[in-house]
N, CA and C of each residue as an Amber inpcrd file, in Angstrom:
protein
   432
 -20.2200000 129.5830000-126.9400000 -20.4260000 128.8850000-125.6830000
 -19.3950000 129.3500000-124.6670000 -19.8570000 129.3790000-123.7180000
 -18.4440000 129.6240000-122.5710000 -18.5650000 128.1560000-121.5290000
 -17.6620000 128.7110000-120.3200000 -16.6530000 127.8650000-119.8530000
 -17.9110000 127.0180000-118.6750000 -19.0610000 127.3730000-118.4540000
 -20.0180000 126.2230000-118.6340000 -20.7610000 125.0910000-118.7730000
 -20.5970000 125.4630000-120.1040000 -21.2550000 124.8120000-121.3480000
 -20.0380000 123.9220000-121.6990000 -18.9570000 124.3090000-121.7170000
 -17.7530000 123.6240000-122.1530000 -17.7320000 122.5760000-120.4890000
 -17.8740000 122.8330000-119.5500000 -18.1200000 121.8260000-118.6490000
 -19.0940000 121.0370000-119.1480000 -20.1530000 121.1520000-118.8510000
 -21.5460000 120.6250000-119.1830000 -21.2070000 119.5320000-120.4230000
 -20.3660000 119.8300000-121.1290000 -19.8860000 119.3220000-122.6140000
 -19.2150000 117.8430000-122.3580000 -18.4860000 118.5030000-121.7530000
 -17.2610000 117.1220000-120.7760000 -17.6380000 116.7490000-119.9750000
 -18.7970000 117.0460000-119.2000000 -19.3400000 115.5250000-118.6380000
 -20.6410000 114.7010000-119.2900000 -20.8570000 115.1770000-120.0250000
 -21.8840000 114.6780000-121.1980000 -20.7220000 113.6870000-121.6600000
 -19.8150000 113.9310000-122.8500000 -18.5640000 112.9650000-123.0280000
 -18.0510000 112.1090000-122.5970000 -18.2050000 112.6140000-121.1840000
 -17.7580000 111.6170000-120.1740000 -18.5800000 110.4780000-119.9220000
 -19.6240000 110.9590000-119.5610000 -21.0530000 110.1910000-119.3860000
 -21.4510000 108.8810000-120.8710000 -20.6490000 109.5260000-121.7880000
 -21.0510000 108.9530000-123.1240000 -19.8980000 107.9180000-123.1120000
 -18.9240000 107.9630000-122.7310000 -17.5150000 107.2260000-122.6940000
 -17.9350000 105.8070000-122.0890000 -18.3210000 106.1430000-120.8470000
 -19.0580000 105.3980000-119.7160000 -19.5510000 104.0560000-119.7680000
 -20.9960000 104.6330000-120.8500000 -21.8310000 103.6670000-121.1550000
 -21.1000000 102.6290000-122.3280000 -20.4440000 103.6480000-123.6450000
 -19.7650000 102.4000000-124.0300000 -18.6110000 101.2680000-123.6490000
 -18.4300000 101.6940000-122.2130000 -17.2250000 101.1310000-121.6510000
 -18.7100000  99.9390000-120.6810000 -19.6190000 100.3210000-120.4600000
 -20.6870000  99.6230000-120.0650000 -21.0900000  98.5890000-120.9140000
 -21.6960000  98.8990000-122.5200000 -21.9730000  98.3740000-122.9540000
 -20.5050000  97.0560000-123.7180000 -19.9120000  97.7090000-123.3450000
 -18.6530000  96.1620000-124.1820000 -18.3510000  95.3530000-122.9830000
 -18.5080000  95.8760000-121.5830000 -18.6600000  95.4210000-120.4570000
 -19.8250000  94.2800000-120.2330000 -20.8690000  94.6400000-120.5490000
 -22.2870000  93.5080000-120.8270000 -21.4960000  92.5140000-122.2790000
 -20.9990000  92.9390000-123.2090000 -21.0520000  92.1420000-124.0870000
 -20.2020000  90.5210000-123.7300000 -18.9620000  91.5460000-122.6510000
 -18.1200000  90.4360000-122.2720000 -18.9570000  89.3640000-121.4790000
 -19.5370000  89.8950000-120.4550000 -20.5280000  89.3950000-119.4440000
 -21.0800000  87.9730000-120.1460000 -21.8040000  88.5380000-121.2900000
 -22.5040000  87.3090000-122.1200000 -21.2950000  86.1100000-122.5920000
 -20.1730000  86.7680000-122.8200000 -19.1580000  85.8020000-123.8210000
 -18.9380000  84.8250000-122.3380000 -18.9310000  85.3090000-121.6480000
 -18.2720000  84.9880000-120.3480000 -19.3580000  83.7250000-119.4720000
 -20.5070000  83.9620000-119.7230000 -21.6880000  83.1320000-119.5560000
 -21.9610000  82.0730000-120.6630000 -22.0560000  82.2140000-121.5510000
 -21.9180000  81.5840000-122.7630000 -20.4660000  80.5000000-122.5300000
 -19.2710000  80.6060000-122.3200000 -18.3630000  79.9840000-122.0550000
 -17.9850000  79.4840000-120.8200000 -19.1880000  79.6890000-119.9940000
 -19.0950000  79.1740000-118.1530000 -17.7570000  79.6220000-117.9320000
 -17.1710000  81.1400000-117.8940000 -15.9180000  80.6400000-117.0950000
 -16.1660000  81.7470000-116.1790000 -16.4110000  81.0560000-114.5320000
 -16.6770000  82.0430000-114.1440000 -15.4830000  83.0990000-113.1720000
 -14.6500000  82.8310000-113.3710000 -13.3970000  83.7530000-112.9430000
 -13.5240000  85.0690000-114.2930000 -13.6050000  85.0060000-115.2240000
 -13.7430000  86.2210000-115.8730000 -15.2220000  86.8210000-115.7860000
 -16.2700000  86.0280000-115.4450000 -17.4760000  86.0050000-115.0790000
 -17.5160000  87.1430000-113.7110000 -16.7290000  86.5760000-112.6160000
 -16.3150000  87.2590000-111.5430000 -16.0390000  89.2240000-111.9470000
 -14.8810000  89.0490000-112.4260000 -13.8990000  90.0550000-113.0770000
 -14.6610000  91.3210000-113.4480000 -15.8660000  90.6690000-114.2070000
 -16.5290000  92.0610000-115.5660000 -17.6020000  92.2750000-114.5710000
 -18.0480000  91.5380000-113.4460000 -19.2410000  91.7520000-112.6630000
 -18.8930000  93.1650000-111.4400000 -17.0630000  92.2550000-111.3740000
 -17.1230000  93.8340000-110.3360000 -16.9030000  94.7940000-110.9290000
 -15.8390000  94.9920000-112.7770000 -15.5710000  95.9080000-113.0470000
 -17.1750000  96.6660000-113.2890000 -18.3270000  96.0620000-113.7170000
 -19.2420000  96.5350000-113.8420000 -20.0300000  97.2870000-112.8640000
 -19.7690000  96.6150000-111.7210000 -20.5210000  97.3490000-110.6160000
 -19.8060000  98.5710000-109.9060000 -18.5950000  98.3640000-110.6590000
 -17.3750000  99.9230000-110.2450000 -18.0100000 101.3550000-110.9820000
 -18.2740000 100.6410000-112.6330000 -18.3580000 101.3540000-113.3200000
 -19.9080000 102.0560000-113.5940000 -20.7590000 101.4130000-112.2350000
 -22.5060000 102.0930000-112.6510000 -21.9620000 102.5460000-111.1790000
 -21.4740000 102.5910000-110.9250000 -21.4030000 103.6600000-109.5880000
 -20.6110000 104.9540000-110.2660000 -19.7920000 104.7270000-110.9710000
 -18.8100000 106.0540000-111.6720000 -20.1080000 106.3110000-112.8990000
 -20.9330000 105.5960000-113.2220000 -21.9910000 106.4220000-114.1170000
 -23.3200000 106.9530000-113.5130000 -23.5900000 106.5540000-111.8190000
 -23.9370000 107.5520000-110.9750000 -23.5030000 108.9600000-110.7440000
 -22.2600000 108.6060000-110.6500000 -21.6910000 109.5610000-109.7660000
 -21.6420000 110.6620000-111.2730000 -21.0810000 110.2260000-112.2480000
 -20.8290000 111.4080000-113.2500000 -22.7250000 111.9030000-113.3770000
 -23.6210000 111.0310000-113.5200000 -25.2180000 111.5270000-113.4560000
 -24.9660000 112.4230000-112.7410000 -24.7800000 112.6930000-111.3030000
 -24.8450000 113.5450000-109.8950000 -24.1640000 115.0820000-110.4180000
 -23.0600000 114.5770000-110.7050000 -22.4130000 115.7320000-111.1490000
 -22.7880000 116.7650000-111.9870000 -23.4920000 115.7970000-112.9370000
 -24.0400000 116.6990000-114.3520000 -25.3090000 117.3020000-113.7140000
 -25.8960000 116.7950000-113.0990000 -27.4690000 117.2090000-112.3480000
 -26.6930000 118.8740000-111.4230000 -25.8340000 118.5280000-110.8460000
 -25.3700000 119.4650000-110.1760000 -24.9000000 120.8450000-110.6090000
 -24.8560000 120.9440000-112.1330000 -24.1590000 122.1900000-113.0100000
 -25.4650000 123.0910000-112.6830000 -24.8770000 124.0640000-112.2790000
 -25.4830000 125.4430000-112.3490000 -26.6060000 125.7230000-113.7550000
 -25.9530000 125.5920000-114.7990000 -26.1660000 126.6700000-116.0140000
 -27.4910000 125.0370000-117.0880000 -27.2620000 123.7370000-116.0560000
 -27.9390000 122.7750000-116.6440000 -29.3900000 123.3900000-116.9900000
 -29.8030000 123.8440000-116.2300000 -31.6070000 124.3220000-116.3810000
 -31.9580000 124.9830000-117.8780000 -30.7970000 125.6870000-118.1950000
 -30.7520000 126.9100000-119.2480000 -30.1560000 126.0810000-120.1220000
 -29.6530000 125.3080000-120.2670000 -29.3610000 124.6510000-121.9700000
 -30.1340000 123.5530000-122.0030000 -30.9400000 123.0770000-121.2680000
 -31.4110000 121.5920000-121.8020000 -32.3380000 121.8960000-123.0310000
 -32.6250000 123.5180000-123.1330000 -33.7550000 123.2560000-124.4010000
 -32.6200000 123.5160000-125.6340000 -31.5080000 123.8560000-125.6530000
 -30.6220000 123.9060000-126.6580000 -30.4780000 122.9390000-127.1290000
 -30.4000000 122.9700000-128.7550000 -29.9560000 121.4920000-129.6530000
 -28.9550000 120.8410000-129.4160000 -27.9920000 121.6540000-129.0690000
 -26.8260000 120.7600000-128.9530000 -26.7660000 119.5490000-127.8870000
 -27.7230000 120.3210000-126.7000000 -27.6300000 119.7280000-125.7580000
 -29.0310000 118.6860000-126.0090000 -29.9690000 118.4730000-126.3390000
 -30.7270000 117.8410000-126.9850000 -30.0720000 116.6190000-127.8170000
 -29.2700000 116.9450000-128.7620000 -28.6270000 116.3260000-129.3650000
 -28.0400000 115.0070000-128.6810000 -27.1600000 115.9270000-127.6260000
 -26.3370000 114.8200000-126.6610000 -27.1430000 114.4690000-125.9680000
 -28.4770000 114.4550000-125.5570000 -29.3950000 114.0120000-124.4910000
 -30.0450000 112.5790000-125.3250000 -29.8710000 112.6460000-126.3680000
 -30.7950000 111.5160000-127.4890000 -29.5820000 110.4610000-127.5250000
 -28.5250000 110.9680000-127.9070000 -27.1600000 110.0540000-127.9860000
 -26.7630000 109.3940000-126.5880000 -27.0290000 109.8750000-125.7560000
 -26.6050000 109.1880000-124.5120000 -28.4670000 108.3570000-123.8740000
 -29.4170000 108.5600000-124.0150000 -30.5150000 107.7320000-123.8130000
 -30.5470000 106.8370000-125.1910000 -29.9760000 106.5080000-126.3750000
 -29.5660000 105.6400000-127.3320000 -29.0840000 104.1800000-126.8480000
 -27.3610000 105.3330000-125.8450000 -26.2150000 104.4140000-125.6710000
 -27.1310000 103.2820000-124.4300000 -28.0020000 104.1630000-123.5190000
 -28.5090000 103.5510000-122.6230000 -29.7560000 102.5230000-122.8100000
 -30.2980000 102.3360000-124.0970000 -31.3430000 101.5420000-124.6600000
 -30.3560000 100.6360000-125.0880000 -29.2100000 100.2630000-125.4180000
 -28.1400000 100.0320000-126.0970000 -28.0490000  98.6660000-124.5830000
 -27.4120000  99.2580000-123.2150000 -27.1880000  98.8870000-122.3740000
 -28.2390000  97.5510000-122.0110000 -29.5920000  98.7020000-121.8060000
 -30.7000000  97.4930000-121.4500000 -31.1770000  96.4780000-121.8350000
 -30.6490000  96.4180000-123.4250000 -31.0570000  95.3680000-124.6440000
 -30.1790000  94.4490000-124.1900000 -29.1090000  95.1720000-123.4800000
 -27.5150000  93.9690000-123.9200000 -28.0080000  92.9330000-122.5920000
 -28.4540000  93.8190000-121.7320000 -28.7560000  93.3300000-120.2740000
 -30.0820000  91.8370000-120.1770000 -30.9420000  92.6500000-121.0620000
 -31.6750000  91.7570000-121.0780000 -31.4590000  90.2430000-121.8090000
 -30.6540000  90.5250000-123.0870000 -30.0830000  89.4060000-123.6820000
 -28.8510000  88.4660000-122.8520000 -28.3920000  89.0740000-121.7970000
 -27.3740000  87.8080000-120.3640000 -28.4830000  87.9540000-120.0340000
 -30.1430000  88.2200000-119.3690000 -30.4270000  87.4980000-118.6540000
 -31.1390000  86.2210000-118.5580000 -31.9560000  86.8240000-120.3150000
 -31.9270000  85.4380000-121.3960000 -30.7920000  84.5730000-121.1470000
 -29.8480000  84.2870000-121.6030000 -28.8750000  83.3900000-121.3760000
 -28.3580000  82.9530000-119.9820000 -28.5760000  83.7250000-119.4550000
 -28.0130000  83.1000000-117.7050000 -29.6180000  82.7210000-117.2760000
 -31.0110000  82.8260000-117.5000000 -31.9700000  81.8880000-117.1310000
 -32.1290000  80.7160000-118.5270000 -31.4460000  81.1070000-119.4470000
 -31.1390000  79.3350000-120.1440000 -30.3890000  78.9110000-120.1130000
 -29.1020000  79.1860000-119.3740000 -28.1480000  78.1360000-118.5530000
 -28.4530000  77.8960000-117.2410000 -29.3580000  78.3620000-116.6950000
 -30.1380000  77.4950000-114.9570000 -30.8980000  76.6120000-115.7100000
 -31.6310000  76.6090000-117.0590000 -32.8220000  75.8660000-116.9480000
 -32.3390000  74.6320000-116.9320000 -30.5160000  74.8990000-118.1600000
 -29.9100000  73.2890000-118.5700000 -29.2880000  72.7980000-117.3440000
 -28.9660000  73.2450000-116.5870000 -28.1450000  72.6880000-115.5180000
 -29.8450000  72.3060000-114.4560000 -30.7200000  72.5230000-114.6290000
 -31.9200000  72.0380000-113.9170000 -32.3470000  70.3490000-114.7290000
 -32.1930000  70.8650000-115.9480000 -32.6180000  69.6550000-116.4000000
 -31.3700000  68.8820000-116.0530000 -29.8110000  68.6880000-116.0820000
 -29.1450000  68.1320000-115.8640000 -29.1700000  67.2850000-114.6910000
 -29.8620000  68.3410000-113.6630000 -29.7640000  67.9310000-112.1770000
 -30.8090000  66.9100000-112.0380000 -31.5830000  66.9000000-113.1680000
 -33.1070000  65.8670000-112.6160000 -32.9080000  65.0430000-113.6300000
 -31.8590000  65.2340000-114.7180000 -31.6550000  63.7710000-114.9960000
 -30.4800000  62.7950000-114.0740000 -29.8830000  63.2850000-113.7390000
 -28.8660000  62.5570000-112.5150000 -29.7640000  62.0620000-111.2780000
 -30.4560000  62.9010000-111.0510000 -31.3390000  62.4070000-109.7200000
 -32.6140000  61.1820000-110.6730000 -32.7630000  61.5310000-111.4580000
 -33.7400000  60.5320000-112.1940000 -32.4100000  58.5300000-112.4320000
 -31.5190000  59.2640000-112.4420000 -30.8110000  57.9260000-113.0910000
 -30.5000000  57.5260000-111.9420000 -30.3050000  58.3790000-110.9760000
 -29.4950000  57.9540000-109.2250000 -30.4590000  56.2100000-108.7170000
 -31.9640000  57.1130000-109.0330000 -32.8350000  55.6470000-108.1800000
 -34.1590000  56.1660000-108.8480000 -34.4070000  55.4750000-109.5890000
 -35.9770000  56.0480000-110.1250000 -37.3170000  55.7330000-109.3680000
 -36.7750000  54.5440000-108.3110000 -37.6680000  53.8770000-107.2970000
 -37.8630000  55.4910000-106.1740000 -36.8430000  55.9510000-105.5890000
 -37.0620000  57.0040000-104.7400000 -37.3740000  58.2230000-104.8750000
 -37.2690000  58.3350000-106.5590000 -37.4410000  59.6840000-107.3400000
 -38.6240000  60.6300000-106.6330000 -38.3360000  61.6600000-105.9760000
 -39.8510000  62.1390000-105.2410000 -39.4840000  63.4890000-105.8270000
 -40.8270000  64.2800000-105.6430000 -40.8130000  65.4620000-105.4680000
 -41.0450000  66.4520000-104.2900000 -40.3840000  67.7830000-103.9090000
 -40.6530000  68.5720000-102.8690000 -41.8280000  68.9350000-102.8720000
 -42.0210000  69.9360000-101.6660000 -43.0600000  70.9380000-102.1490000
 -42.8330000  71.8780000-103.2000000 -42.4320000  72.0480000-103.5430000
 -41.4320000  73.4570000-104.3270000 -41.8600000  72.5490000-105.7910000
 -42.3850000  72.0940000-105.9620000 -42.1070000  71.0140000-107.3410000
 -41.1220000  70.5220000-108.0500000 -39.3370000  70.1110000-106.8290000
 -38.3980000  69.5570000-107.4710000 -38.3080000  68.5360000-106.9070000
 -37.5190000  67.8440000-108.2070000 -37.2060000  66.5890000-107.9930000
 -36.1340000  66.1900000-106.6230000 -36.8010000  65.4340000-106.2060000
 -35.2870000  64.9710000-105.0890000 -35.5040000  63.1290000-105.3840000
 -34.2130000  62.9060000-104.4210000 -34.0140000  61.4500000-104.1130000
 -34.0370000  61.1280000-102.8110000 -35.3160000  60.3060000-102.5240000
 -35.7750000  60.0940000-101.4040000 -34.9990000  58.9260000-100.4260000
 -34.2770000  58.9410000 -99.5940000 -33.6300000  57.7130000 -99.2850000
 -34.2860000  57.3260000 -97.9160000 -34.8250000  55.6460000 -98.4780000
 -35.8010000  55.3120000 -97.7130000 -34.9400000  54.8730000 -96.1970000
 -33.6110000  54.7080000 -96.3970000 -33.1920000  53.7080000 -94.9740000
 -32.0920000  53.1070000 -95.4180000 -31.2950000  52.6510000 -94.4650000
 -30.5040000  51.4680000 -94.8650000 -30.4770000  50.1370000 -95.6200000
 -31.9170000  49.8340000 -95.2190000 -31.9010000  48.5060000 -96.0420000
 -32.6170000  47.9000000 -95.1390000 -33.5550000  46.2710000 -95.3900000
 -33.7900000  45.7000000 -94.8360000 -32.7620000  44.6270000 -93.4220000
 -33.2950000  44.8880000 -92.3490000 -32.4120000  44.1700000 -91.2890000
 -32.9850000  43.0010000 -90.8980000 -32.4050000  41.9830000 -90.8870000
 -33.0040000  40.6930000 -90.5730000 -32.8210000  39.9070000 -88.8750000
């Protein structure tokens, strides 16, 4: 191989580094949702959104190699093309499993919210258009 391919090599590596720094990145995400705390919640969201821009940007780069056209049918490079669309099935699974969990922590904090509004006044209990619950407040009170 020459000096290339030995590029081409190291940003493949790089690219591969990436995603597992992605994927333990999602894992936190979940621990972090799972434990409502959202200051570390905060934290992994921007390091995450730092880090799919630096796994753009290394994409761009690698797209950009000269000698890319001429090895993609090589094994090696095959090889690393399967290992890094792996790491990235890897990613989307993790992704989809917070979004499972962050739409079943809206649903509990929904039900929470309509049992408080249910206990507030069950006399005013209405619904929107939207089909949520609200608490309808009729007035002050009777004035004599």
């Amino acid at each position: 191989m020459n000096s290339s391919h030995d590029l081409i090599i190291t940003v493949l590596t790089k690219q591969a580094a990436q995603l597992d720094a992605l994927l333990l990145l999602l894992k936190n995400e979940l621990s972090a949702l799972a434990e409502r705390q959202v200051e570390t919640l905060e934290q992994v969201i921007a390091e995450k959104t730092a880090l799919l821009t630096q796994i753009s940007a290394t994409d761009a780069e690698l797209a950009a190699q000269p000698q890319l056209a001429a090895v993609k049918a090589e094994a090696w490079f095959v090889e690393q093309r399967a290992l890094l669309e792996q790491k990235l099935a890897d990613c989307k699974a993790q992704t989809a499993v917070n979004q499972q969990a962050l739409e079943q922590s809206q649903l509990i904090l929904q039900r929470f919210k309509n049992e408080l509004l249910g206990a507030k006044g069950k006399s005013g209990l209405t619904y929107t258009s939207k089909g949520q619950p609200a608490v309808e407040n009729k007035g002050p009170g009777i004035k004599a």
